[in-house]
Amino acid sequence: MAFLLLAVLALGLAVWIGMQPSRVEHRRNVARARPFPDAWREILRWRVPYFQRLPADLQLQLKQHIQVFLDEKSFVGCGGVEINDVIRVTIAAQACLLLLNRKTDFYPGLHEVLVYPAAFEVPTRQVDASGLVTEKREGRVGESWARGQVVLSWHDTVEGAAEHEDGHNVVLHEFAHQLDQQSGSANGAPILPSRRRYREWSAVFNAAYAQLQARLGVGEPSVLRPYAATNPGEFFAVATEVFFEQPAALLQEYPALYEQLARYYRVDPLNW
């Protein structure tokens, strides 16, 4: 009798687990089907001028992505910030720009977005070659945590959205890290569809990374700012910012890198 009960429970659990993807997609379809609020449209016009550059089909897709994103993710105000729709829609629009034209699970590892009024401080711990430990606090405008949180400065979020052609956008940067972290760690290689694509990606990114370091070593300017040379994860995040905000300059300086990013994101900002 006990064995039969366990078998029934196991079967019920298996059925419940099997139903979860369809339930999630149903919930997302419900969110997409809702009318997009007029107030949110006004926020996009006011805070996200980039939205106006998109073709009509991508505008519609982005609005539907925003609805799903805001239905699933929590926002937490820090340092006195009171969360409202202006904050939520402005951040969601930029985060969802990275998800267009492809099947997406809407940052499955992300649960909440923490928003500070401006740059915030975080504790850091450094160990030198002799083993000496130095603890201090460093300023940040954004962070992406593998444990399910993105932290943003609202001041820099607004500035990044308004100056949409300068190659600096903290939301694009941190959510590129989220995509990168889905593969296990922020190492500059997000999830790709095949081994062949990983080989191509690795060859192109390693060459571009080395090219940037060589440029910086002799003092030559680059469309990718020096922070991109920190490590491969930061290189991918900075390259993402520039891909969306300065596509012509990136294509001219790093054509193979631009092609890989266009294939990954499945959009071509040059056409916008």
CSV table of C-alpha atoms in Angstrom, one decimal:
chain,number,residue,atom,x,y,z
A,1,MET,CA,0.0,0.0,0.0
A,2,ALA,CA,2.8,2.4,0.9
A,3,PHE,CA,4.6,1.6,-2.3
A,4,LEU,CA,1.4,2.3,-4.3
A,5,LEU,CA,1.0,5.7,-2.5
A,6,LEU,CA,4.6,6.6,-3.2
A,7,ALA,CA,4.1,5.7,-6.9
A,8,VAL,CA,1.0,7.8,-7.1
A,9,LEU,CA,2.8,10.8,-5.5
A,10,ALA,CA,5.7,10.4,-7.8
A,11,LEU,CA,3.4,10.3,-10.8
A,12,GLY,CA,1.6,13.4,-9.6
A,13,LEU,CA,4.9,15.2,-9.1
A,14,ALA,CA,6.1,14.2,-12.6
A,15,VAL,CA,2.8,15.5,-14.1
A,16,TRP,CA,3.0,18.7,-12.2
A,17,ILE,CA,6.6,19.3,-13.3
A,18,GLY,CA,5.8,18.5,-16.9
A,19,MET,CA,3.0,21.1,-16.8
A,20,GLN,CA,5.1,23.9,-15.6
A,21,PRO,CA,6.5,25.1,-19.0
A,22,SER,CA,3.0,25.3,-20.5
A,23,ARG,CA,1.7,27.1,-17.4
A,24,VAL,CA,4.5,29.6,-17.6
A,25,GLU,CA,3.9,30.2,-21.3
A,26,HIS,CA,0.2,30.6,-20.7
A,27,ARG,CA,0.8,33.2,-18.1
A,28,ARG,CA,3.2,35.0,-20.4
A,29,ASN,CA,0.6,34.9,-23.2
A,30,VAL,CA,-1.9,36.5,-20.9
A,31,ALA,CA,0.6,39.3,-20.0
A,32,ARG,CA,1.3,39.9,-23.7
A,33,ALA,CA,-2.4,40.1,-24.6
A,34,ARG,CA,-3.1,42.9,-22.2
A,35,PRO,CA,-3.4,46.4,-23.7
A,36,PHE,CA,-0.2,48.3,-23.3
A,37,PRO,CA,-1.0,51.1,-20.9
A,38,ASP,CA,-0.9,54.6,-22.4
A,39,ALA,CA,1.1,55.8,-19.4
A,40,TRP,CA,3.8,53.3,-20.2
A,41,ARG,CA,3.9,54.5,-23.8
A,42,GLU,CA,4.5,58.0,-22.6
A,43,ILE,CA,7.3,56.7,-20.3
A,44,LEU,CA,8.9,55.1,-23.3
A,45,ARG,CA,8.7,58.4,-25.3
A,46,TRP,CA,10.0,60.4,-22.4
A,47,ARG,CA,12.7,58.1,-20.9
A,48,VAL,CA,13.7,55.7,-23.7
A,49,PRO,CA,14.2,57.7,-26.9
A,50,TYR,CA,15.9,54.6,-28.4
A,51,PHE,CA,12.4,53.1,-28.6
A,52,GLN,CA,11.5,55.5,-31.4
A,53,ARG,CA,14.3,54.2,-33.6
A,54,LEU,CA,13.0,50.6,-33.7
A,55,PRO,CA,11.0,49.3,-36.6
A,56,ALA,CA,7.3,48.9,-35.8
A,57,ASP,CA,7.5,45.1,-35.5
A,58,LEU,CA,10.3,45.4,-32.9
A,59,GLN,CA,8.4,48.1,-31.0
A,60,LEU,CA,5.5,45.8,-30.6
A,61,GLN,CA,7.7,42.9,-29.6
A,62,LEU,CA,9.5,45.1,-27.1
A,63,LYS,CA,6.3,46.2,-25.5
A,64,GLN,CA,5.1,42.6,-25.1
A,65,HIS,CA,8.5,41.7,-23.6
A,66,ILE,CA,8.2,44.6,-21.2
A,67,GLN,CA,4.8,43.3,-20.1
A,68,VAL,CA,6.1,39.8,-19.4
A,69,PHE,CA,9.3,41.2,-17.6
A,70,LEU,CA,7.3,43.4,-15.3
A,71,ASP,CA,4.9,40.6,-14.6
A,72,GLU,CA,7.7,38.3,-13.4
A,73,LYS,CA,10.4,40.4,-11.9
A,74,SER,CA,10.3,42.3,-8.6
A,75,PHE,CA,11.8,45.8,-8.1
A,76,VAL,CA,13.2,46.9,-4.8
A,77,GLY,CA,14.0,50.5,-3.9
A,78,CYS,CA,17.2,51.1,-2.0
A,79,GLY,CA,18.6,54.3,-0.3
A,80,GLY,CA,15.3,56.0,-0.3
A,81,VAL,CA,14.1,55.2,-3.8
A,82,GLU,CA,10.4,54.6,-4.1
A,83,ILE,CA,9.6,52.2,-7.0
A,84,ASN,CA,7.1,53.5,-9.5
A,85,ASP,CA,6.2,52.7,-13.2
A,86,VAL,CA,8.7,55.2,-14.5
A,87,ILE,CA,11.5,53.2,-12.9
A,88,ARG,CA,10.1,49.8,-13.8
A,89,VAL,CA,9.3,50.6,-17.5
A,90,THR,CA,12.5,52.5,-18.1
A,91,ILE,CA,14.6,49.6,-16.9
A,92,ALA,CA,12.5,46.8,-18.4
A,93,ALA,CA,12.6,48.5,-21.8
A,94,GLN,CA,16.4,48.5,-21.9
A,95,ALA,CA,16.7,45.0,-20.4
A,96,CYS,CA,14.3,43.5,-23.0
A,97,LEU,CA,16.1,45.2,-25.9
A,98,LEU,CA,18.6,42.3,-25.5
A,99,LEU,CA,15.9,39.7,-26.0
A,100,LEU,CA,14.3,40.7,-29.3
A,101,ASN,CA,13.8,38.3,-32.3
A,102,ARG,CA,14.7,35.1,-30.4
A,103,LYS,CA,13.2,32.6,-28.1
A,104,THR,CA,13.8,33.7,-24.6
A,105,ASP,CA,13.1,32.7,-21.0
A,106,PHE,CA,13.3,36.3,-19.8
A,107,TYR,CA,16.4,36.1,-17.6
A,108,PRO,CA,15.4,32.9,-15.7
A,109,GLY,CA,18.0,33.3,-13.0
A,110,LEU,CA,16.9,36.9,-12.2
A,111,HIS,CA,14.4,37.5,-9.5
A,112,GLU,CA,14.6,41.1,-8.5
A,113,VAL,CA,16.1,44.5,-9.6
A,114,LEU,CA,17.5,46.7,-6.8
A,115,VAL,CA,17.5,50.4,-7.6
A,116,TYR,CA,19.6,53.0,-5.8
A,117,PRO,CA,19.2,56.8,-6.4
A,118,ALA,CA,22.8,57.1,-7.7
A,119,ALA,CA,26.1,55.4,-7.5
A,120,PHE,CA,26.4,53.1,-4.5
A,121,GLU,CA,29.2,51.6,-2.5
A,122,VAL,CA,30.0,47.9,-2.1
A,123,PRO,CA,32.6,46.2,0.2
A,124,THR,CA,35.5,44.7,-1.6
A,125,ARG,CA,38.3,42.4,-0.5
A,126,GLN,CA,41.7,42.2,-2.2
A,127,VAL,CA,44.6,39.9,-1.5
A,128,ASP,CA,48.1,40.8,-2.8
A,129,ALA,CA,50.9,38.4,-3.7
A,130,SER,CA,52.2,38.4,-0.1
A,131,GLY,CA,48.8,37.4,1.3
A,132,LEU,CA,48.0,40.8,2.7
A,133,VAL,CA,44.2,41.4,2.7
A,134,THR,CA,42.8,44.8,2.0
A,135,GLU,CA,39.2,45.6,2.6
A,136,LYS,CA,37.6,48.8,1.4
A,137,ARG,CA,34.4,50.1,-0.2
A,138,GLU,CA,34.2,50.9,-3.9
A,139,GLY,CA,31.6,52.9,-5.8
A,140,ARG,CA,29.4,51.2,-8.4
A,141,VAL,CA,26.7,52.3,-10.8
A,142,GLY,CA,25.5,48.7,-11.5
A,143,GLU,CA,26.1,45.1,-10.6
A,144,SER,CA,24.8,41.7,-11.8
A,145,TRP,CA,24.7,39.0,-9.2
A,146,ALA,CA,24.6,35.3,-10.1
A,147,ARG,CA,22.2,34.7,-7.2
A,148,GLY,CA,19.4,36.4,-8.9
A,149,GLN,CA,19.7,40.2,-8.6
A,150,VAL,CA,20.7,43.2,-10.7
A,151,VAL,CA,21.6,46.4,-8.9
A,152,LEU,CA,21.3,49.7,-10.7
A,153,SER,CA,21.9,53.4,-10.1
A,154,TRP,CA,18.7,55.2,-11.2
A,155,HIS,CA,20.7,58.4,-12.1
A,156,ASP,CA,23.0,56.4,-14.4
A,157,THR,CA,20.0,54.4,-15.8
A,158,VAL,CA,18.3,57.6,-16.8
A,159,GLU,CA,21.5,59.1,-18.2
A,160,GLY,CA,22.3,55.9,-20.2
A,161,ALA,CA,18.9,55.8,-21.8
A,162,ALA,CA,18.9,59.5,-22.7
A,163,GLU,CA,22.4,59.5,-24.2
A,164,HIS,CA,21.6,56.6,-26.5
A,165,GLU,CA,24.5,57.1,-28.9
A,166,ASP,CA,27.5,57.4,-26.6
A,167,GLY,CA,28.2,53.7,-26.0
A,168,HIS,CA,27.5,53.8,-22.3
A,169,ASN,CA,24.4,52.1,-20.9
A,170,VAL,CA,24.4,50.6,-17.5
A,171,VAL,CA,21.3,48.6,-18.0
A,172,LEU,CA,22.5,47.0,-21.2
A,173,HIS,CA,25.8,46.3,-19.5
A,174,GLU,CA,24.4,44.5,-16.5
A,175,PHE,CA,21.8,42.6,-18.3
A,176,ALA,CA,24.5,41.4,-20.8
A,177,HIS,CA,26.2,40.0,-17.7
A,178,GLN,CA,22.9,38.2,-16.8
A,179,LEU,CA,22.9,36.6,-20.3
A,180,ASP,CA,26.5,35.7,-19.9
A,181,GLN,CA,25.9,34.2,-16.4
A,182,GLN,CA,23.3,31.8,-17.8
A,183,SER,CA,26.1,29.6,-19.1
A,184,GLY,CA,27.5,29.3,-15.6
A,185,SER,CA,29.8,32.3,-15.1
A,186,ALA,CA,30.4,35.7,-16.6
A,187,ASN,CA,33.2,34.6,-18.9
A,188,GLY,CA,32.2,36.4,-22.1
A,189,ALA,CA,30.6,33.3,-23.7
A,190,PRO,CA,26.8,33.3,-23.3
A,191,ILE,CA,24.7,30.3,-24.3
A,192,LEU,CA,25.1,29.5,-28.0
A,193,PRO,CA,23.3,26.9,-30.1
A,194,SER,CA,26.2,24.6,-31.1
A,195,ARG,CA,29.8,23.7,-30.6
A,196,ARG,CA,30.7,25.3,-33.9
A,197,ARG,CA,29.2,28.6,-32.8
A,198,TYR,CA,31.2,28.4,-29.6
A,199,ARG,CA,34.4,27.9,-31.6
A,200,GLU,CA,33.6,30.8,-33.9
A,201,TRP,CA,32.6,33.0,-31.0
A,202,SER,CA,35.8,32.1,-29.1
A,203,ALA,CA,38.1,32.8,-32.0
A,204,VAL,CA,36.5,36.2,-32.8
A,205,PHE,CA,36.2,37.4,-29.3
A,206,ASN,CA,39.7,36.3,-28.3
A,207,ALA,CA,41.1,38.1,-31.3
A,208,ALA,CA,39.1,41.3,-30.6
A,209,TYR,CA,40.1,41.2,-27.0
A,210,ALA,CA,43.7,40.9,-27.9
A,211,GLN,CA,43.3,43.7,-30.4
A,212,LEU,CA,41.8,46.0,-27.8
A,213,GLN,CA,44.6,45.3,-25.3
A,214,ALA,CA,47.2,46.0,-28.0
A,215,ARG,CA,45.6,49.3,-28.9
A,216,LEU,CA,45.5,50.3,-25.2
A,217,GLY,CA,49.1,49.2,-24.8
A,218,VAL,CA,50.3,51.8,-27.4
A,219,GLY,CA,47.8,54.5,-26.4
A,220,GLU,CA,45.6,54.1,-29.5
A,221,PRO,CA,41.9,55.0,-29.0
A,222,SER,CA,39.1,52.5,-29.5
A,223,VAL,CA,35.3,52.5,-29.7
A,224,LEU,CA,35.5,50.0,-26.8
A,225,ARG,CA,36.4,51.9,-23.6
A,226,PRO,CA,39.4,50.6,-21.5
A,227,TYR,CA,37.1,48.9,-19.0
A,228,ALA,CA,36.4,46.3,-21.7
A,229,ALA,CA,39.9,45.0,-21.3
A,230,THR,CA,39.4,44.1,-17.6
A,231,ASN,CA,38.3,40.5,-18.4
A,232,PRO,CA,36.3,38.6,-21.0
A,233,GLY,CA,33.1,39.1,-19.1
A,234,GLU,CA,33.4,42.9,-19.1
A,235,PHE,CA,34.5,42.8,-22.7
A,236,PHE,CA,31.2,41.1,-23.7
A,237,ALA,CA,29.2,43.6,-21.6
A,238,VAL,CA,30.9,46.7,-23.0
A,239,ALA,CA,30.8,45.3,-26.5
A,240,THR,CA,27.0,44.9,-26.1
A,241,GLU,CA,26.6,48.5,-25.1
A,242,VAL,CA,28.5,49.7,-28.1
A,243,PHE,CA,26.8,47.3,-30.5
A,244,PHE,CA,23.4,48.8,-29.7
A,245,GLU,CA,24.5,52.4,-29.3
A,246,GLN,CA,27.4,52.9,-31.8
A,247,PRO,CA,26.9,50.1,-34.3
A,248,ALA,CA,28.6,51.9,-37.2
A,249,ALA,CA,31.8,52.6,-35.2
A,250,LEU,CA,31.9,49.0,-33.9
A,251,LEU,CA,31.5,47.5,-37.4
A,252,GLN,CA,34.2,49.7,-38.8
A,253,GLU,CA,36.7,48.9,-36.0
A,254,TYR,CA,35.8,45.2,-35.2
A,255,PRO,CA,33.8,43.9,-38.2
A,256,ALA,CA,34.0,40.2,-37.1
A,257,LEU,CA,33.0,41.1,-33.6
A,258,TYR,CA,30.0,43.0,-34.9
A,259,GLU,CA,28.9,40.0,-37.0
A,260,GLN,CA,29.0,37.7,-34.0
A,261,LEU,CA,27.0,40.0,-31.8
A,262,ALA,CA,24.4,40.5,-34.6
A,263,ARG,CA,24.1,36.7,-35.0
A,264,TYR,CA,23.7,36.3,-31.2
A,265,TYR,CA,21.2,39.2,-30.6
A,266,ARG,CA,19.5,38.5,-34.0
A,267,VAL,CA,19.2,42.2,-34.7
A,268,ASP,CA,21.1,44.7,-36.8
A,269,PRO,CA,21.1,48.2,-35.2
A,270,LEU,CA,22.6,49.7,-38.3
A,271,ASN,CA,19.2,49.3,-39.9
A,272,TRP,CA,17.5,51.4,-37.3
